[in-house]
Amino acid sequence: MMARRLLTQRSVQFLSTLLARQSKRIPSRGLQVLPSKPETTQHTSRHLRPIGRHSKCQRLMSEWVYSKSLRPEFDMQEICDNIEQIAENVRHRKGDADVHEVVELWKRLKCLEKEMSDFQIEEDRLNLLKDQIRETEDAFYQSASRLPNRTHPEAPWGEEDEPQLVLLVGEKPKFTFSIRSHYELGEHLDIIRIKNLGHVTGHRSYYLKGAGAMLEHALIRFTVDRLLGRGFRAVTVPDLVQPIVFEGCGMRTKGLHTQVYQLDRRKHDRNLCLSGTAEVGLAGYFMDRVLDVEDLPQKVFAVSQCFRAETTHSAEAKGLYRVHQFTKVEMFCVTTDDQSECIFDELVAIQKDLFAELGLHFQVLDMPSHDLGAPAFRKYDIEAWMPARHGYGEISSASNCTDYQSRRLRIKYRSKEGDLRHAYTLNGTACAVPRVLLTLLECNQERDGSVTIPNALQLYMNGKTVITKPSSGLLHHTRL
């Protein structure tokens, strides 16, 4: 009995030390911040719960954590068996996860659960164990959620590695005159307004008007028609999504450099974020679902507004390349593990066909480990030639996320043998409108400042073949 009490005391001391060390890292993990005012806690989402009021960790971890029903389903056997390989993968992907800490917390949790299974335990000790298990679970899931996906063995490996060129399509346009940038063309043709918007929206925003707005609609309709022809199903997604779905997709909603806009919880009844890509809403559609293997692969797409904070200071601040809100057509697929490579190739093939039909000159790049982000197992970027930049700019990407997102969002399928397995998810940009639009304007400009419309889009522009400067009906903006 004395030995058990001594072991219990040491266990409590060990847990307190571990949680204290753990708490120093938690503020940057992207989970929801616990409101400082007690009266705001009545609006807690049923999907998230705060750490107990009398918990030892409340002073250390003022964050929202996963409720038991929505916790990720990590493959801890694989993690425990490959600690050093995973640690190396984290380093190469510039992650901040600590796999040794994850395993340590996991083992501690198993010890506590085993101790709790002792039916002879006193009631006071039982209540203490429940608190310890809950706190250790919270620390474990927050730590494990920061682990990145595995890296494809053929992807460029290492922090210094550059993207590997996979394919080069088309030729750079040649001009015999001094070219204009897309925003100069937009102002000349009166189809884009970028200047003097500080009193309306602030920087990195824009208006499309006249033929510019029609060109956006043409790009969307062109892309949608091609995706429907490839067997994709259209879905309309919400723009407001709960943070836990973002986290499940591998996107952090908190932190200094987050790209996610979040609504003020004090003024709304729950935590909601503005989606930066339809990938989040599409992944959420399949969240907590079990699909039949006969129904896979699922291939869907959505046209949505995308909202991004764009906190990085970039030379791209002027124009359409990096903006806070834009329209995008996004592809999303749910597959079995053995279907994912084939579907990844299909997504890239669709992207290549779309951009080739628009007459763009572009390159396909296999991205290195340090540029994959957290969820991608492998990622291809497509960069188009943008004359005014005198270089290439990203217009699209495709990612195979394997079971990274499905384990966090509990997306499963039932195999022919009847057992449940985690599905694989993939995503790809079919058309990021502003970047494709700026590329088309710059590559198809003429000496007089007009722009030739690609043949593939003329059908969607009511037969219009050239965008010229209008002679009347201009919507000019003059500051008072």
Tab-separated table of C-alpha atoms in Angstrom:
chain	number	residue	atom	x	y	z
A	1	MET	CA	0.000	0.000	0.000
A	2	MET	CA	2.872	2.349	0.870
A	3	ALA	CA	4.498	1.536	-2.459
A	4	ARG	CA	1.302	2.419	-4.323
A	5	ARG	CA	0.971	5.768	-2.495
A	6	LEU	CA	4.616	6.578	-3.225
A	7	LEU	CA	4.053	5.752	-6.897
A	8	THR	CA	0.916	7.913	-6.934
A	9	GLN	CA	2.746	10.887	-5.435
A	10	ARG	CA	5.514	10.549	-8.006
A	11	SER	CA	2.909	10.283	-10.772
A	12	VAL	CA	1.255	13.520	-9.687
A	13	GLN	CA	4.623	15.287	-9.485
A	14	PHE	CA	5.587	13.993	-12.943
A	15	LEU	CA	2.281	15.102	-14.460
A	16	SER	CA	2.511	18.581	-12.921
A	17	THR	CA	6.035	19.047	-14.286
A	18	LEU	CA	5.042	17.753	-17.714
A	19	LEU	CA	1.961	19.953	-17.963
A	20	ALA	CA	3.892	23.011	-16.816
A	21	ARG	CA	6.457	22.427	-19.549
A	22	GLN	CA	3.679	21.691	-22.045
A	23	SER	CA	1.831	24.914	-21.247
A	24	LYS	CA	4.766	27.060	-22.334
A	25	ARG	CA	4.240	25.879	-25.906
A	26	ILE	CA	0.466	25.875	-26.107
A	27	PRO	CA	-0.410	29.521	-26.942
A	28	SER	CA	0.770	29.118	-30.549
A	29	ARG	CA	-1.159	25.948	-31.318
A	30	GLY	CA	-4.124	27.506	-32.987
A	31	LEU	CA	-6.945	26.279	-30.696
A	32	GLN	CA	-9.651	28.601	-29.466
A	33	VAL	CA	-8.862	31.074	-26.714
A	34	LEU	CA	-10.928	30.816	-23.554
A	35	PRO	CA	-12.860	34.071	-23.044
A	36	SER	CA	-11.541	36.141	-20.152
A	37	LYS	CA	-15.012	37.216	-19.031
A	38	PRO	CA	-17.028	34.455	-17.292
A	39	GLU	CA	-20.337	35.680	-18.738
A	40	THR	CA	-19.219	34.884	-22.297
A	41	THR	CA	-18.748	31.179	-21.564
A	42	GLN	CA	-22.472	30.546	-21.810
A	43	HIS	CA	-22.076	30.620	-25.613
A	44	THR	CA	-19.673	27.686	-25.697
A	45	SER	CA	-20.068	25.570	-28.813
A	46	ARG	CA	-21.178	22.022	-28.152
A	47	HIS	CA	-18.190	20.856	-30.208
A	48	LEU	CA	-15.646	22.557	-27.953
A	49	ARG	CA	-15.302	22.670	-24.203
A	50	PRO	CA	-13.162	24.659	-21.784
A	51	ILE	CA	-10.736	23.082	-19.342
A	52	GLY	CA	-12.385	22.502	-15.962
A	53	ARG	CA	-12.814	25.528	-13.706
A	54	HIS	CA	-10.840	24.000	-10.849
A	55	SER	CA	-8.257	22.297	-13.028
A	56	LYS	CA	-4.566	22.704	-12.251
A	57	CYS	CA	-4.051	23.521	-15.926
A	58	GLN	CA	-6.525	26.384	-16.146
A	59	ARG	CA	-3.852	28.891	-15.164
A	60	LEU	CA	-1.516	27.364	-17.734
A	61	MET	CA	-3.743	26.538	-20.708
A	62	SER	CA	-6.446	29.119	-21.405
A	63	GLU	CA	-7.570	27.434	-24.615
A	64	TRP	CA	-10.467	25.523	-26.060
A	65	VAL	CA	-9.821	21.850	-26.616
A	66	TYR	CA	-11.379	19.048	-28.618
A	67	SER	CA	-14.455	17.455	-27.078
A	68	LYS	CA	-14.256	13.689	-26.748
A	69	SER	CA	-16.634	13.063	-29.648
A	70	LEU	CA	-14.582	15.197	-32.056
A	71	ARG	CA	-11.047	14.166	-31.213
A	72	PRO	CA	-8.635	13.162	-33.970
A	73	GLU	CA	-7.876	9.486	-34.423
A	74	PHE	CA	-4.087	9.317	-34.583
A	75	ASP	CA	-2.188	6.186	-35.555
A	76	MET	CA	-0.131	6.052	-32.361
A	77	GLN	CA	1.341	2.662	-33.207
A	78	GLU	CA	2.971	4.135	-36.309
A	79	ILE	CA	4.095	7.233	-34.399
A	80	CYS	CA	5.629	5.221	-31.548
A	81	ASP	CA	7.383	2.876	-33.986
A	82	ASN	CA	8.910	5.691	-36.082
A	83	ILE	CA	9.848	8.429	-33.621
A	84	GLU	CA	13.160	9.458	-35.163
A	85	GLN	CA	11.869	9.367	-38.743
A	86	ILE	CA	8.897	11.533	-37.760
A	87	ALA	CA	11.138	13.963	-35.872
A	88	GLU	CA	13.325	14.315	-38.963
A	89	ASN	CA	10.240	14.842	-41.128
A	90	VAL	CA	9.064	17.628	-38.794
A	91	ARG	CA	12.445	19.358	-39.069
A	92	HIS	CA	12.514	19.184	-42.864
A	93	ARG	CA	8.974	20.542	-43.075
A	94	LYS	CA	9.789	23.441	-40.749
A	95	GLY	CA	7.216	22.253	-38.221
A	96	ASP	CA	7.167	23.009	-34.512
A	97	ALA	CA	5.731	19.712	-33.264
A	98	ASP	CA	7.645	17.587	-30.717
A	99	VAL	CA	7.071	13.901	-31.429
A	100	HIS	CA	8.950	12.860	-28.278
A	101	GLU	CA	6.538	14.961	-26.240
A	102	VAL	CA	3.583	13.388	-28.061
A	103	VAL	CA	4.781	9.860	-27.264
A	104	GLU	CA	5.574	10.796	-23.654
A	105	LEU	CA	2.076	12.200	-23.161
A	106	TRP	CA	0.529	9.169	-24.827
A	107	LYS	CA	2.369	6.728	-22.556
A	108	ARG	CA	1.457	8.786	-19.508
A	109	LEU	CA	-2.192	8.753	-20.567
A	110	LYS	CA	-2.158	4.968	-20.929
A	111	CYS	CA	-0.622	4.616	-17.441
A	112	LEU	CA	-3.321	6.816	-15.926
A	113	GLU	CA	-6.087	4.903	-17.698
A	114	LYS	CA	-4.639	1.619	-16.479
A	115	GLU	CA	-4.479	2.904	-12.915
A	116	MET	CA	-8.072	4.095	-13.160
A	117	SER	CA	-9.198	0.598	-14.151
A	118	ASP	CA	-8.322	-0.619	-10.638
A	119	PHE	CA	-11.707	-1.210	-8.982
A	120	GLN	CA	-10.167	-1.049	-5.507
A	121	ILE	CA	-9.168	2.595	-5.884
A	122	GLU	CA	-10.510	5.104	-3.359
A	123	GLU	CA	-13.165	7.604	-4.474
A	124	ASP	CA	-10.937	10.646	-3.842
A	125	ARG	CA	-8.154	9.115	-5.882
A	126	LEU	CA	-10.648	8.218	-8.620
A	127	ASN	CA	-11.781	11.845	-8.952
A	128	LEU	CA	-8.177	13.033	-9.049
A	129	LEU	CA	-7.365	10.507	-11.757
A	130	LYS	CA	-10.304	11.703	-13.854
A	131	ASP	CA	-8.947	15.253	-13.744
A	132	GLN	CA	-5.439	14.051	-14.569
A	133	ILE	CA	-6.654	11.952	-17.490
A	134	ARG	CA	-8.703	14.803	-18.926
A	135	GLU	CA	-5.807	17.246	-18.661
A	136	THR	CA	-3.315	14.777	-20.117
A	137	GLU	CA	-5.700	13.994	-22.975
A	138	ASP	CA	-6.057	17.691	-23.747
A	139	ALA	CA	-2.291	18.198	-23.737
A	140	PHE	CA	-1.748	15.089	-25.865
A	141	TYR	CA	-4.282	15.968	-28.571
A	142	GLN	CA	-3.051	19.533	-28.832
A	143	SER	CA	0.545	18.349	-29.159
A	144	ALA	CA	-0.192	15.507	-31.588
A	145	SER	CA	-2.362	17.721	-33.801
A	146	ARG	CA	0.715	19.769	-34.687
A	147	LEU	CA	2.510	16.829	-36.280
A	148	PRO	CA	2.705	17.231	-40.085
A	149	ASN	CA	1.842	14.555	-42.600
A	150	ARG	CA	4.419	12.136	-43.921
A	151	THR	CA	6.402	13.218	-46.988
A	152	HIS	CA	6.287	11.433	-50.336
A	153	PRO	CA	9.616	9.641	-50.897
A	154	GLU	CA	10.023	11.240	-54.344
A	155	ALA	CA	9.387	14.805	-53.161
A	156	PRO	CA	12.459	17.086	-52.980
A	157	TRP	CA	13.833	16.625	-49.475
A	158	GLY	CA	15.619	19.137	-47.284
A	159	GLU	CA	15.353	22.749	-46.193
A	160	GLU	CA	17.580	24.008	-49.003
A	161	ASP	CA	15.973	22.012	-51.809
A	162	GLU	CA	14.235	23.904	-54.597
A	163	PRO	CA	11.024	22.810	-56.331
A	164	GLN	CA	11.662	20.221	-59.022
A	165	LEU	CA	10.478	21.051	-62.537
A	166	VAL	CA	8.055	18.372	-63.737
A	167	LEU	CA	6.719	19.920	-66.946
A	168	LEU	CA	6.945	23.121	-68.995
A	169	VAL	CA	3.963	23.982	-71.204
A	170	GLY	CA	3.778	26.598	-73.959
A	171	GLU	CA	6.094	29.491	-74.703
A	172	LYS	CA	6.565	32.932	-73.216
A	173	PRO	CA	4.642	35.616	-75.102
A	174	LYS	CA	6.838	37.991	-77.091
A	175	PHE	CA	6.173	41.705	-77.362
A	176	THR	CA	7.605	44.377	-79.660
A	177	PHE	CA	6.392	47.198	-77.434
A	178	SER	CA	6.662	48.293	-73.825
A	179	ILE	CA	4.192	46.181	-71.868
A	180	ARG	CA	1.791	47.312	-69.175
A	181	SER	CA	1.001	45.577	-65.902
A	182	HIS	CA	-2.464	44.129	-65.387
A	183	TYR	CA	-3.499	46.991	-63.111
A	184	GLU	CA	-2.276	49.537	-65.667
A	185	LEU	CA	-4.269	47.722	-68.341
A	186	GLY	CA	-7.256	47.549	-66.008
A	187	GLU	CA	-7.161	51.280	-65.396
A	188	HIS	CA	-6.654	52.048	-69.096
A	189	LEU	CA	-9.579	49.820	-70.128
A	190	ASP	CA	-11.679	50.889	-67.135
A	191	ILE	CA	-12.254	47.287	-66.045
A	192	ILE	CA	-10.375	47.238	-62.708
A	193	ARG	CA	-10.397	49.696	-59.840
A	194	ILE	CA	-7.617	49.340	-57.270
A	195	LYS	CA	-6.729	52.910	-56.340
A	196	ASN	CA	-8.368	54.993	-53.600
A	197	LEU	CA	-10.105	52.159	-51.756
A	198	GLY	CA	-8.691	52.923	-48.317
A	199	HIS	CA	-11.960	54.507	-47.177
A	200	VAL	CA	-13.985	51.537	-48.483
A	201	THR	CA	-12.090	48.315	-47.838
A	202	GLY	CA	-8.463	49.121	-47.131
A	203	HIS	CA	-5.494	47.808	-49.076
A	204	ARG	CA	-5.316	44.566	-51.094
A	205	SER	CA	-8.838	44.874	-52.440
A	206	TYR	CA	-10.307	45.647	-55.849
A	207	TYR	CA	-13.367	46.140	-58.024
A	208	LEU	CA	-13.901	44.425	-61.376
A	209	LYS	CA	-16.294	46.221	-63.710
A	210	GLY	CA	-17.603	45.967	-67.240
A	211	ALA	CA	-15.572	43.521	-69.300
A	212	GLY	CA	-13.415	42.793	-66.232
A	213	ALA	CA	-16.398	41.485	-64.280
A	214	MET	CA	-17.605	39.589	-67.344
A	215	LEU	CA	-14.162	38.018	-67.713
A	216	GLU	CA	-14.374	36.746	-64.134
A	217	HIS	CA	-17.759	35.142	-64.832
A	218	ALA	CA	-16.406	33.690	-68.077
A	219	LEU	CA	-13.491	32.049	-66.260
A	220	ILE	CA	-15.840	30.532	-63.688
A	221	ARG	CA	-18.321	29.212	-66.261
A	222	PHE	CA	-15.518	27.841	-68.434
A	223	THR	CA	-13.985	26.012	-65.452
A	224	VAL	CA	-17.312	24.688	-64.176
A	225	ASP	CA	-18.218	23.286	-67.598
A	226	ARG	CA	-14.885	21.488	-67.851
A	227	LEU	CA	-15.181	19.996	-64.346
A	228	LEU	CA	-18.725	18.778	-64.967
A	229	GLY	CA	-17.417	17.131	-68.118
A	230	ARG	CA	-14.803	15.321	-65.998
A	231	GLY	CA	-17.404	13.781	-63.700
A	232	PHE	CA	-17.170	16.222	-60.796
A	233	ARG	CA	-20.256	17.143	-58.780
A	234	ALA	CA	-21.043	20.768	-57.890
A	235	VAL	CA	-21.439	21.743	-54.225
A	236	THR	CA	-22.239	25.107	-52.664
A	237	VAL	CA	-20.290	25.574	-49.438
A	238	PRO	CA	-20.700	27.910	-46.447
A	239	ASP	CA	-18.171	30.710	-46.057
A	240	LEU	CA	-18.456	30.667	-42.250
A	241	VAL	CA	-17.035	27.498	-40.696
A	242	GLN	CA	-16.131	26.480	-37.159
A	243	PRO	CA	-12.418	26.603	-36.235
A	244	ILE	CA	-12.283	22.889	-35.497
A	245	VAL	CA	-12.829	22.156	-39.211
A	246	PHE	CA	-9.931	24.457	-40.136
A	247	GLU	CA	-7.750	22.705	-37.559
A	248	GLY	CA	-8.815	19.334	-38.951
A	249	CYS	CA	-7.698	20.462	-42.402
A	250	GLY	CA	-4.297	21.424	-41.005
A	251	MET	CA	-4.853	25.198	-40.920
A	252	ARG	CA	-4.202	27.162	-37.762
A	253	THR	CA	-6.793	29.724	-36.758
A	254	LYS	CA	-4.639	31.416	-34.119
A	255	GLY	CA	-1.155	32.826	-34.058
A	256	LEU	CA	0.755	35.814	-35.351
A	257	HIS	CA	0.911	34.657	-38.975
A	258	THR	CA	-2.472	32.984	-39.374
A	259	GLN	CA	-4.227	33.705	-42.667
A	260	VAL	CA	-7.670	33.038	-41.153
A	261	TYR	CA	-10.170	35.770	-40.314
A	262	GLN	CA	-12.152	35.014	-37.166
A	263	LEU	CA	-15.415	36.576	-36.015
A	264	ASP	CA	-15.427	38.302	-32.638
A	265	ARG	CA	-16.778	35.676	-30.267
A	266	ARG	CA	-17.971	38.344	-27.841
A	267	LYS	CA	-20.502	39.553	-30.413
A	268	HIS	CA	-21.663	36.207	-31.790
A	269	ASP	CA	-23.087	33.037	-30.307
A	270	ARG	CA	-20.220	30.770	-31.408
A	271	ASN	CA	-16.717	30.703	-32.835
A	272	LEU	CA	-16.765	31.043	-36.617
A	273	CYS	CA	-14.069	31.773	-39.188
A	274	LEU	CA	-14.208	33.067	-42.743
A	275	SER	CA	-13.083	30.362	-45.120
A	276	GLY	CA	-9.919	31.003	-47.109
A	277	THR	CA	-10.669	28.142	-49.503
A	278	ALA	CA	-13.642	25.928	-50.351
A	279	GLU	CA	-11.456	22.999	-49.286
A	280	VAL	CA	-12.530	23.690	-45.682
A	281	GLY	CA	-16.256	23.616	-46.406
A	282	LEU	CA	-15.940	20.564	-48.665
A	283	ALA	CA	-13.911	18.678	-46.062
A	284	GLY	CA	-16.506	19.637	-43.463
A	285	TYR	CA	-19.237	18.190	-45.686
A	286	PHE	CA	-17.657	14.739	-45.335
A	287	MET	CA	-16.778	15.190	-41.646
A	288	ASP	CA	-17.996	12.397	-39.323
A	289	ARG	CA	-19.284	10.343	-42.258
A	290	VAL	CA	-18.817	6.708	-43.198
A	291	LEU	CA	-18.902	6.090	-46.958
A	292	ASP	CA	-19.279	2.801	-48.796
A	293	VAL	CA	-16.199	1.783	-50.737
A	294	GLU	CA	-18.394	1.435	-53.844
A	295	ASP	CA	-19.114	5.184	-53.650
A	296	LEU	CA	-15.439	6.126	-53.826
A	297	PRO	CA	-13.842	8.151	-55.190
A	298	GLN	CA	-16.008	11.165	-54.415
A	299	LYS	CA	-15.121	14.054	-56.736
A	300	VAL	CA	-16.699	17.430	-55.971
A	301	PHE	CA	-15.979	21.100	-56.613
A	302	ALA	CA	-17.185	24.438	-55.324
A	303	VAL	CA	-17.131	28.045	-56.458
A	304	SER	CA	-16.652	30.230	-53.405
A	305	GLN	CA	-15.441	33.511	-52.032
A	306	CYS	CA	-12.105	33.148	-50.246
A	307	PHE	CA	-10.960	35.386	-47.397
A	308	ARG	CA	-7.305	35.601	-46.380
A	309	ALA	CA	-5.573	37.920	-43.952
A	310	GLU	CA	-2.321	37.934	-45.992
A	311	THR	CA	-0.306	39.048	-42.977
A	312	THR	CA	3.067	38.721	-44.695
A	313	HIS	CA	4.675	41.894	-46.011
A	314	SER	CA	5.095	41.298	-49.708
A	315	ALA	CA	6.158	43.297	-52.722
A	316	GLU	CA	3.000	41.907	-54.341
A	317	ALA	CA	0.796	44.332	-52.376
A	318	LYS	CA	-0.306	46.199	-55.520
A	319	GLY	CA	-2.651	44.562	-57.993
A	320	LEU	CA	-4.587	41.305	-58.008
A	321	TYR	CA	-1.851	38.837	-57.118
A	322	ARG	CA	-2.288	38.925	-53.335
A	323	VAL	CA	-5.662	40.146	-52.078
A	324	HIS	CA	-7.873	39.688	-49.031
A	325	GLN	CA	-10.958	38.411	-50.888
A	326	PHE	CA	-11.291	36.604	-54.203
A	327	THR	CA	-13.270	33.977	-56.089
A	328	LYS	CA	-11.889	30.485	-56.560
A	329	VAL	CA	-13.026	27.179	-58.038
A	330	GLU	CA	-11.728	24.350	-55.854
A	331	MET	CA	-11.669	20.581	-56.458
A	332	PHE	CA	-11.881	18.105	-53.566
A	333	CYS	CA	-11.756	14.314	-53.617
A	334	VAL	CA	-12.282	11.527	-51.082
A	335	THR	CA	-10.701	8.193	-52.007
A	336	THR	CA	-9.386	4.909	-50.713
A	337	ASP	CA	-5.669	4.714	-50.044
A	338	ASP	CA	-4.949	2.823	-53.270
A	339	GLN	CA	-6.953	5.317	-55.381
A	340	SER	CA	-5.218	8.464	-54.165
A	341	GLU	CA	-2.165	8.447	-56.457
A	342	CYS	CA	-4.343	8.035	-59.540
A	343	ILE	CA	-6.710	10.807	-58.425
A	344	PHE	CA	-3.764	13.099	-57.701
A	345	ASP	CA	-2.550	12.600	-61.267
A	346	GLU	CA	-6.085	13.311	-62.498
A	347	LEU	CA	-6.274	16.612	-60.594
A	348	VAL	CA	-2.958	17.761	-62.058
A	349	ALA	CA	-4.049	16.664	-65.554
A	350	ILE	CA	-7.244	18.723	-65.240
A	351	GLN	CA	-5.267	21.773	-64.175
A	352	LYS	CA	-2.857	21.396	-67.082
A	353	ASP	CA	-5.707	21.014	-69.566
A	354	LEU	CA	-7.533	24.082	-68.231
A	355	PHE	CA	-4.523	26.372	-68.399
A	356	ALA	CA	-3.326	25.008	-71.742
A	357	GLU	CA	-6.768	25.646	-73.239
A	358	LEU	CA	-6.523	29.237	-72.023
A	359	GLY	CA	-3.223	29.549	-73.870
A	360	LEU	CA	-1.053	30.139	-70.790
A	361	HIS	CA	2.651	29.426	-70.560
A	362	PHE	CA	3.232	27.609	-67.261
A	363	GLN	CA	5.434	25.202	-65.360
A	364	VAL	CA	4.476	22.309	-63.070
A	365	LEU	CA	6.613	21.985	-59.940
A	366	ASP	CA	7.046	19.159	-57.429
A	367	MET	CA	7.266	21.081	-54.154
A	368	PRO	CA	9.994	20.347	-51.577
A	369	SER	CA	9.318	19.150	-48.043
A	370	HIS	CA	9.664	22.589	-46.443
A	371	ASP	CA	6.949	24.039	-48.726
A	372	LEU	CA	4.307	21.350	-48.206
A	373	GLY	CA	2.583	22.831	-45.171
A	374	ALA	CA	1.195	20.487	-42.528
A	375	PRO	CA	-1.424	18.389	-44.387
A	376	ALA	CA	0.155	17.558	-47.762
A	377	PHE	CA	1.925	14.264	-48.441
A	378	ARG	CA	2.821	15.551	-51.892
A	379	LYS	CA	2.047	18.838	-53.602
A	380	TYR	CA	2.404	20.113	-57.153
A	381	ASP	CA	2.293	23.851	-57.822
A	382	ILE	CA	1.567	25.374	-61.211
A	383	GLU	CA	3.181	28.717	-61.962
A	384	ALA	CA	2.233	30.817	-64.990
A	385	TRP	CA	4.420	33.348	-66.770
A	386	MET	CA	3.434	36.876	-65.749
A	387	PRO	CA	5.168	39.386	-68.067
A	388	ALA	CA	5.006	42.423	-65.782
A	389	ARG	CA	6.690	40.451	-62.998
A	390	HIS	CA	9.338	39.163	-65.421
A	391	GLY	CA	8.836	35.780	-63.865
A	392	TYR	CA	6.460	33.010	-62.891
A	393	GLY	CA	3.703	33.303	-60.311
A	394	GLU	CA	1.667	30.579	-58.644
A	395	ILE	CA	-1.841	30.150	-60.037
A	396	SER	CA	-2.716	26.670	-58.782
A	397	SER	CA	-1.724	23.751	-56.579
A	398	ALA	CA	-2.790	20.151	-56.030
A	399	SER	CA	-2.214	18.192	-52.817
A	400	ASN	CA	-2.524	14.579	-51.748
A	401	CYS	CA	-3.235	14.760	-48.008
A	402	THR	CA	-3.522	10.956	-47.525
A	403	ASP	CA	-5.288	10.282	-44.188
A	404	TYR	CA	-4.030	13.438	-42.435
A	405	GLN	CA	-7.359	15.284	-42.664
A	406	SER	CA	-9.595	12.226	-42.434
A	407	ARG	CA	-8.085	11.193	-39.075
A	408	ARG	CA	-8.762	14.662	-37.685
A	409	LEU	CA	-12.234	14.964	-39.216
A	410	ARG	CA	-13.144	11.261	-38.887
A	411	ILE	CA	-13.892	10.686	-42.575
A	412	LYS	CA	-14.100	6.919	-43.094
A	413	TYR	CA	-15.251	4.283	-45.515
A	414	ARG	CA	-16.420	0.705	-45.091
A	415	SER	CA	-14.286	-1.748	-47.038
A	416	LYS	CA	-15.584	-4.798	-48.878
A	417	GLU	CA	-14.505	-6.849	-45.863
A	418	GLY	CA	-16.753	-4.720	-43.661
A	419	ASP	CA	-14.098	-2.957	-41.581
A	420	LEU	CA	-13.861	0.818	-41.201
A	421	ARG	CA	-10.847	2.604	-42.661
A	422	HIS	CA	-9.785	6.221	-42.848
A	423	ALA	CA	-10.319	7.703	-46.294
A	424	TYR	CA	-7.719	9.737	-48.187
A	425	THR	CA	-8.427	13.344	-49.190
A	426	LEU	CA	-7.039	15.426	-52.044
A	427	ASN	CA	-7.598	18.986	-53.195
A	428	GLY	CA	-6.660	21.135	-56.153
A	429	THR	CA	-7.253	24.659	-57.413
A	430	ALA	CA	-9.117	24.691	-60.709
A	431	CYS	CA	-9.185	28.476	-61.064
A	432	ALA	CA	-8.018	31.211	-58.688
A	433	VAL	CA	-9.758	33.986	-60.589
A	434	PRO	CA	-7.610	37.077	-59.851
A	435	ARG	CA	-4.300	35.392	-60.674
A	436	VAL	CA	-5.551	33.752	-63.847
A	437	LEU	CA	-7.248	36.980	-64.878
A	438	LEU	CA	-4.109	39.076	-64.392
A	439	THR	CA	-2.094	36.516	-66.364
A	440	LEU	CA	-4.555	36.630	-69.253
A	441	LEU	CA	-4.550	40.429	-69.341
A	442	GLU	CA	-0.770	40.730	-69.366
A	443	CYS	CA	-0.114	37.906	-71.834
A	444	ASN	CA	-2.791	38.936	-74.344
A	445	GLN	CA	-2.265	42.700	-74.427
A	446	GLU	CA	-1.809	44.620	-77.674
A	447	ARG	CA	0.202	47.725	-78.488
A	448	ASP	CA	-2.854	50.009	-78.195
A	449	GLY	CA	-3.666	48.706	-74.708
A	450	SER	CA	-6.494	46.412	-75.805
A	451	VAL	CA	-6.603	42.763	-74.724
A	452	THR	CA	-7.443	39.776	-76.928
A	453	ILE	CA	-9.837	37.320	-75.289
A	454	PRO	CA	-8.732	33.652	-75.523
A	455	ASN	CA	-10.839	31.535	-77.867
A	456	ALA	CA	-11.942	29.282	-74.994
A	457	LEU	CA	-13.604	32.226	-73.216
A	458	GLN	CA	-15.235	34.015	-76.140
A	459	LEU	CA	-18.336	31.828	-75.907
A	460	TYR	CA	-18.804	33.031	-72.319
A	461	MET	CA	-18.219	36.687	-73.281
A	462	ASN	CA	-21.191	36.844	-75.669
A	463	GLY	CA	-18.866	36.399	-78.624
A	464	LYS	CA	-16.655	39.328	-77.655
A	465	THR	CA	-13.109	38.818	-78.969
A	466	VAL	CA	-11.270	41.927	-77.777
A	467	ILE	CA	-11.496	44.156	-74.710
A	468	THR	CA	-11.059	47.759	-75.802
A	469	LYS	CA	-11.229	51.080	-74.072
A	470	PRO	CA	-14.897	52.124	-73.937
A	471	SER	CA	-15.732	55.396	-75.647
A	472	SER	CA	-18.586	56.293	-73.304
A	473	GLY	CA	-20.346	55.211	-70.163
A	474	LEU	CA	-17.147	55.181	-68.133
A	475	LEU	CA	-17.514	54.704	-64.404
A	476	HIS	CA	-14.730	57.003	-63.277
A	477	HIS	CA	-13.744	57.599	-59.691
A	478	THR	CA	-12.736	61.057	-58.577
A	479	ARG	CA	-11.838	61.743	-54.972
A	480	LEU	CA	-13.659	64.659	-53.381
